């Protein structure tokens, strides 16, 4: 493998891995050369080499063998061996070459204090509050005021895409304006570990400790990452204690509760639990709708004149339940697509543009299930729900069931009609429209529909 080929692979990895992991783990690799079916890389420490080998070894090998099929193994070594070294530096030089984001010893630690760049979009203004996240939001707000520390740490946890990173950045933004003199450091646990490893390598542990202990507010995102990484945990623990002793605010996020993080030392676990632990619950329909409305207002300003037909946001909020990132992605694509083709965002366009997302998020709710729930709710028999009688006591629940079938399943109107005693698709359409109207006029109906929807979604 030539140096150029490695350069191409690096670029590819940069694209696929994301900037953080790439800068932490790939950029520092020095390609030494290949021979005897082995590609050799120099790494700063054994620990570093083991980590890269375990986590990215397969990925690297697959990329390398694709460009040079004779290579069967990738080896990471702390000293440069192999005669055909491709680096321009002397082989005993410990610094990686040609890697702009890898700091030289002198500025490595200064850089530490910058942490991750803050995302402009992640502010309190753009964070939509609902039942599932109101506690986390309130706690974040409190911390963002920068007053006396009342709970330490603030531990935020919740599943992927529920807004943990968003809230952490929002806190940092807010502190920047309210308390500009404070030294606020926001970084991921992975970055913490990388800085730590770097400090060890460069024998700058004293500087590392000093700098980390000089921050006023420390935020560590995705702390579950340090589980099982013993020396990083240890260092984290000391940093943590030193800051708590100085009454400096610490904010931690993780994808699960402290007692559910495996391979975490008990003393760290109990430290993490010693402040305020709040979780972000999975989103509910209202929150998803709120987020969609807020984003679509933003998009409407970006794409003036682009119309979103009624019911589309409701449909997306009901159908895409997985996580907010996917919900946002769907909306972004929808607006981009609609503006390209110059059409309003209609149901047809939505189905066409989001086929893939809608397919994976397809729920297992069936027409039969909806009918059963609705019949139970109104205390009528299933046979009356789908039967021919047109009295209001049967007709209204029937329309509600049709409406829910349209909202919660991908079945077409004729298909739904067939399940309701062979009714025509225009009858179904009429029923769906009627409920849409009634939901606005009749609070009881609106409540019933939401109740049913929620219990079907659960
Ligand atoms: P996490 O860190 O929990 O995995 P993120 O904070 O990265 O999730 O959120 C994923 C995406 O969803 C981000 O674009 C974020 O802005 C958005 N998001 C999540 N929750 C909300 C919310 N309540 N209001 C507005 N946007 C949200
Ligand atoms: Mg995150």
Short mmCIF file of C-alpha atoms in Angstrom, two decimals, residues 135-310:
data_model
loop_
_atom_site.label_atom_id
_atom_site.label_comp_id
_atom_site.label_asym_id
_atom_site.label_seq_id
_atom_site.Cartn_x
_atom_site.Cartn_y
_atom_site.Cartn_z
CA UNK A 135 -37.70 17.75 34.27
CA UNK A 136 -34.44 17.45 32.40
CA UNK A 137 -35.11 20.80 30.80
CA UNK A 138 -35.88 22.47 34.12
CA UNK A 139 -32.73 21.08 35.71
CA UNK A 140 -30.65 22.20 32.73
CA UNK A 141 -32.15 25.67 32.96
CA UNK A 142 -31.31 25.88 36.61
CA UNK A 143 -27.70 24.90 36.03
CA UNK A 144 -27.47 27.33 33.12
CA UNK A 145 -28.24 30.23 35.42
CA UNK A 146 -24.81 29.69 36.90
CA UNK A 147 -25.92 30.42 40.46
CA UNK A 148 -24.67 28.60 43.54
CA UNK A 149 -24.27 24.89 42.93
CA UNK A 150 -27.22 23.11 44.45
CA UNK A 151 -26.89 19.66 42.97
CA UNK A 152 -23.68 18.16 41.77
CA UNK A 153 -23.42 16.54 39.36
CA UNK A 154 -26.44 16.99 37.18
CA UNK A 155 -26.72 13.61 35.52
CA UNK A 156 -28.89 13.53 32.38
CA UNK A 157 -29.66 10.26 30.76
CA UNK A 158 -31.88 8.89 28.03
CA UNK A 159 -31.91 6.98 24.77
CA UNK A 160 -30.34 8.01 21.52
CA UNK A 161 -31.58 11.21 19.93
CA UNK A 162 -33.66 12.42 22.84
CA UNK A 163 -31.83 15.71 23.27
CA UNK A 164 -29.02 15.14 25.78
CA UNK A 165 -26.32 16.78 23.69
CA UNK A 166 -28.73 19.52 22.70
CA UNK A 167 -29.38 20.35 26.37
CA UNK A 168 -25.69 20.30 27.27
CA UNK A 169 -24.86 22.72 24.48
CA UNK A 170 -27.81 24.89 25.48
CA UNK A 171 -26.39 25.12 28.99
CA UNK A 172 -22.99 26.08 27.62
CA UNK A 173 -24.45 28.76 25.33
CA UNK A 174 -26.49 30.21 28.13
CA UNK A 175 -23.55 30.30 30.51
CA UNK A 176 -21.48 32.02 27.89
CA UNK A 177 -23.88 34.93 27.75
CA UNK A 178 -24.86 35.07 31.39
CA UNK A 179 -21.52 34.34 32.99
CA UNK A 180 -18.88 35.06 30.37
CA UNK A 181 -16.10 35.01 32.95
CA UNK A 182 -16.73 31.33 33.73
CA UNK A 183 -14.48 28.76 32.21
CA UNK A 184 -16.91 26.26 30.74
CA UNK A 185 -15.58 23.04 29.27
CA UNK A 186 -17.81 20.78 27.25
CA UNK A 187 -16.43 17.57 25.85
CA UNK A 188 -17.37 13.99 25.22
CA UNK A 189 -16.08 11.20 27.41
CA UNK A 190 -14.21 9.92 24.39
CA UNK A 191 -12.41 13.22 24.04
CA UNK A 192 -11.63 13.18 27.74
CA UNK A 193 -10.00 9.82 27.31
CA UNK A 194 -8.09 10.90 24.25
CA UNK A 195 -6.73 13.98 26.01
CA UNK A 196 -5.78 11.83 28.92
CA UNK A 197 -3.94 9.34 26.73
CA UNK A 198 -2.22 12.18 24.96
CA UNK A 199 -1.10 13.71 28.24
CA UNK A 200 0.27 10.36 29.36
CA UNK A 201 2.10 9.94 26.12
CA UNK A 202 3.59 13.40 26.23
CA UNK A 203 4.33 13.13 29.96
CA UNK A 204 2.13 16.15 30.61
CA UNK A 205 -0.06 14.70 33.33
CA UNK A 206 0.57 17.58 35.69
CA UNK A 207 -0.60 20.06 33.08
CA UNK A 208 -3.58 17.88 32.30
CA UNK A 209 -4.64 17.73 35.93
CA UNK A 210 -4.07 21.40 36.47
CA UNK A 211 -6.04 22.42 33.43
CA UNK A 212 -8.97 20.17 34.14
CA UNK A 213 -9.08 21.36 37.70
CA UNK A 214 -9.16 24.97 36.60
CA UNK A 215 -12.49 24.82 34.81
CA UNK A 216 -15.56 26.30 36.47
CA UNK A 217 -18.13 24.13 34.76
CA UNK A 218 -17.30 20.71 33.36
CA UNK A 219 -19.65 18.90 31.02
CA UNK A 220 -18.92 15.38 29.92
CA UNK A 221 -21.20 13.91 27.27
CA UNK A 222 -21.81 10.18 26.83
CA UNK A 223 -19.96 9.12 29.95
CA UNK A 224 -20.91 5.47 29.38
CA UNK A 225 -17.97 5.47 27.00
CA UNK A 226 -15.42 5.29 29.81
CA UNK A 227 -16.95 2.12 31.27
CA UNK A 228 -14.36 -0.62 31.20
CA UNK A 229 -11.53 1.81 30.46
CA UNK A 230 -9.85 1.59 33.80
CA UNK A 231 -7.18 4.23 33.87
CA UNK A 232 -9.46 6.76 32.20
CA UNK A 233 -12.13 6.04 34.81
CA UNK A 234 -9.62 6.53 37.54
CA UNK A 235 -8.51 9.88 36.17
CA UNK A 236 -12.08 10.94 35.59
CA UNK A 237 -12.86 10.10 39.19
CA UNK A 238 -10.05 12.30 40.48
CA UNK A 239 -10.96 15.19 38.22
CA UNK A 240 -14.55 14.84 39.28
CA UNK A 241 -13.75 14.87 42.99
CA UNK A 242 -11.40 17.79 42.74
CA UNK A 243 -14.07 19.88 41.02
CA UNK A 244 -16.84 18.88 43.39
CA UNK A 245 -14.61 19.82 46.31
CA UNK A 246 -14.22 23.26 44.82
CA UNK A 247 -18.00 23.53 44.35
CA UNK A 248 -17.66 23.62 40.59
CA UNK A 249 -20.68 22.47 38.62
CA UNK A 250 -20.42 19.20 36.74
CA UNK A 251 -22.92 18.02 34.15
CA UNK A 252 -22.81 14.50 32.85
CA UNK A 253 -24.84 12.71 30.22
CA UNK A 254 -25.16 9.05 29.47
CA UNK A 255 -27.39 6.79 27.47
CA UNK A 256 -28.57 5.01 30.62
CA UNK A 257 -28.86 5.42 34.39
CA UNK A 258 -25.69 5.22 36.50
CA UNK A 259 -26.61 1.86 37.96
CA UNK A 260 -27.17 0.42 34.52
CA UNK A 261 -23.74 1.29 33.17
CA UNK A 262 -21.74 -1.91 33.24
CA UNK A 263 -18.02 -2.02 34.04
CA UNK A 264 -18.16 1.24 35.90
CA UNK A 265 -16.35 1.35 39.21
CA UNK A 266 -18.73 1.49 42.13
CA UNK A 267 -17.20 4.57 43.64
CA UNK A 268 -17.78 6.40 40.35
CA UNK A 269 -21.28 5.09 40.08
CA UNK A 270 -22.16 6.35 43.51
CA UNK A 271 -20.50 9.69 42.78
CA UNK A 272 -22.60 10.05 39.67
CA UNK A 273 -25.72 9.31 41.65
CA UNK A 274 -24.91 11.77 44.37
CA UNK A 275 -26.36 14.83 42.64
CA UNK A 276 -29.53 15.11 40.63
CA UNK A 277 -30.27 12.26 38.25
CA UNK A 278 -32.93 13.02 35.65
CA UNK A 279 -33.97 11.11 32.61
CA UNK A 280 -35.28 12.12 29.23
CA UNK A 281 -38.20 9.82 28.53
CA UNK A 282 -39.00 8.59 25.05
CA UNK A 283 -40.97 11.21 23.16
CA UNK A 284 -44.74 11.11 23.08
CA UNK A 285 -46.99 12.17 20.26
CA UNK A 286 -47.46 15.73 21.52
CA UNK A 287 -43.75 16.37 21.91
CA UNK A 288 -43.01 15.00 18.46
CA UNK A 289 -45.71 17.18 16.99
CA UNK A 290 -44.35 20.19 18.87
CA UNK A 291 -40.86 19.57 17.55
CA UNK A 292 -42.17 19.13 14.02
CA UNK A 293 -44.17 22.34 14.23
CA UNK A 294 -41.23 24.29 15.50
CA UNK A 295 -38.91 22.91 12.82
CA UNK A 296 -41.41 23.39 10.08
CA UNK A 297 -41.85 27.04 11.03
CA UNK A 298 -38.13 27.40 10.64
CA UNK A 299 -38.21 25.68 7.28
CA UNK A 300 -41.12 27.77 6.11
CA UNK A 301 -38.92 30.79 6.56
CA UNK A 302 -36.15 29.10 4.61
CA UNK A 303 -38.47 28.01 1.80
CA UNK A 304 -41.01 30.79 1.58
CA UNK A 305 -44.23 29.86 -0.15
CA UNK A 306 -43.84 26.14 0.37
CA UNK A 307 -47.10 24.79 1.66
CA UNK A 308 -47.43 21.97 4.15
CA UNK A 309 -50.85 20.40 3.78
CA UNK A 310 -52.95 19.77 6.84
#
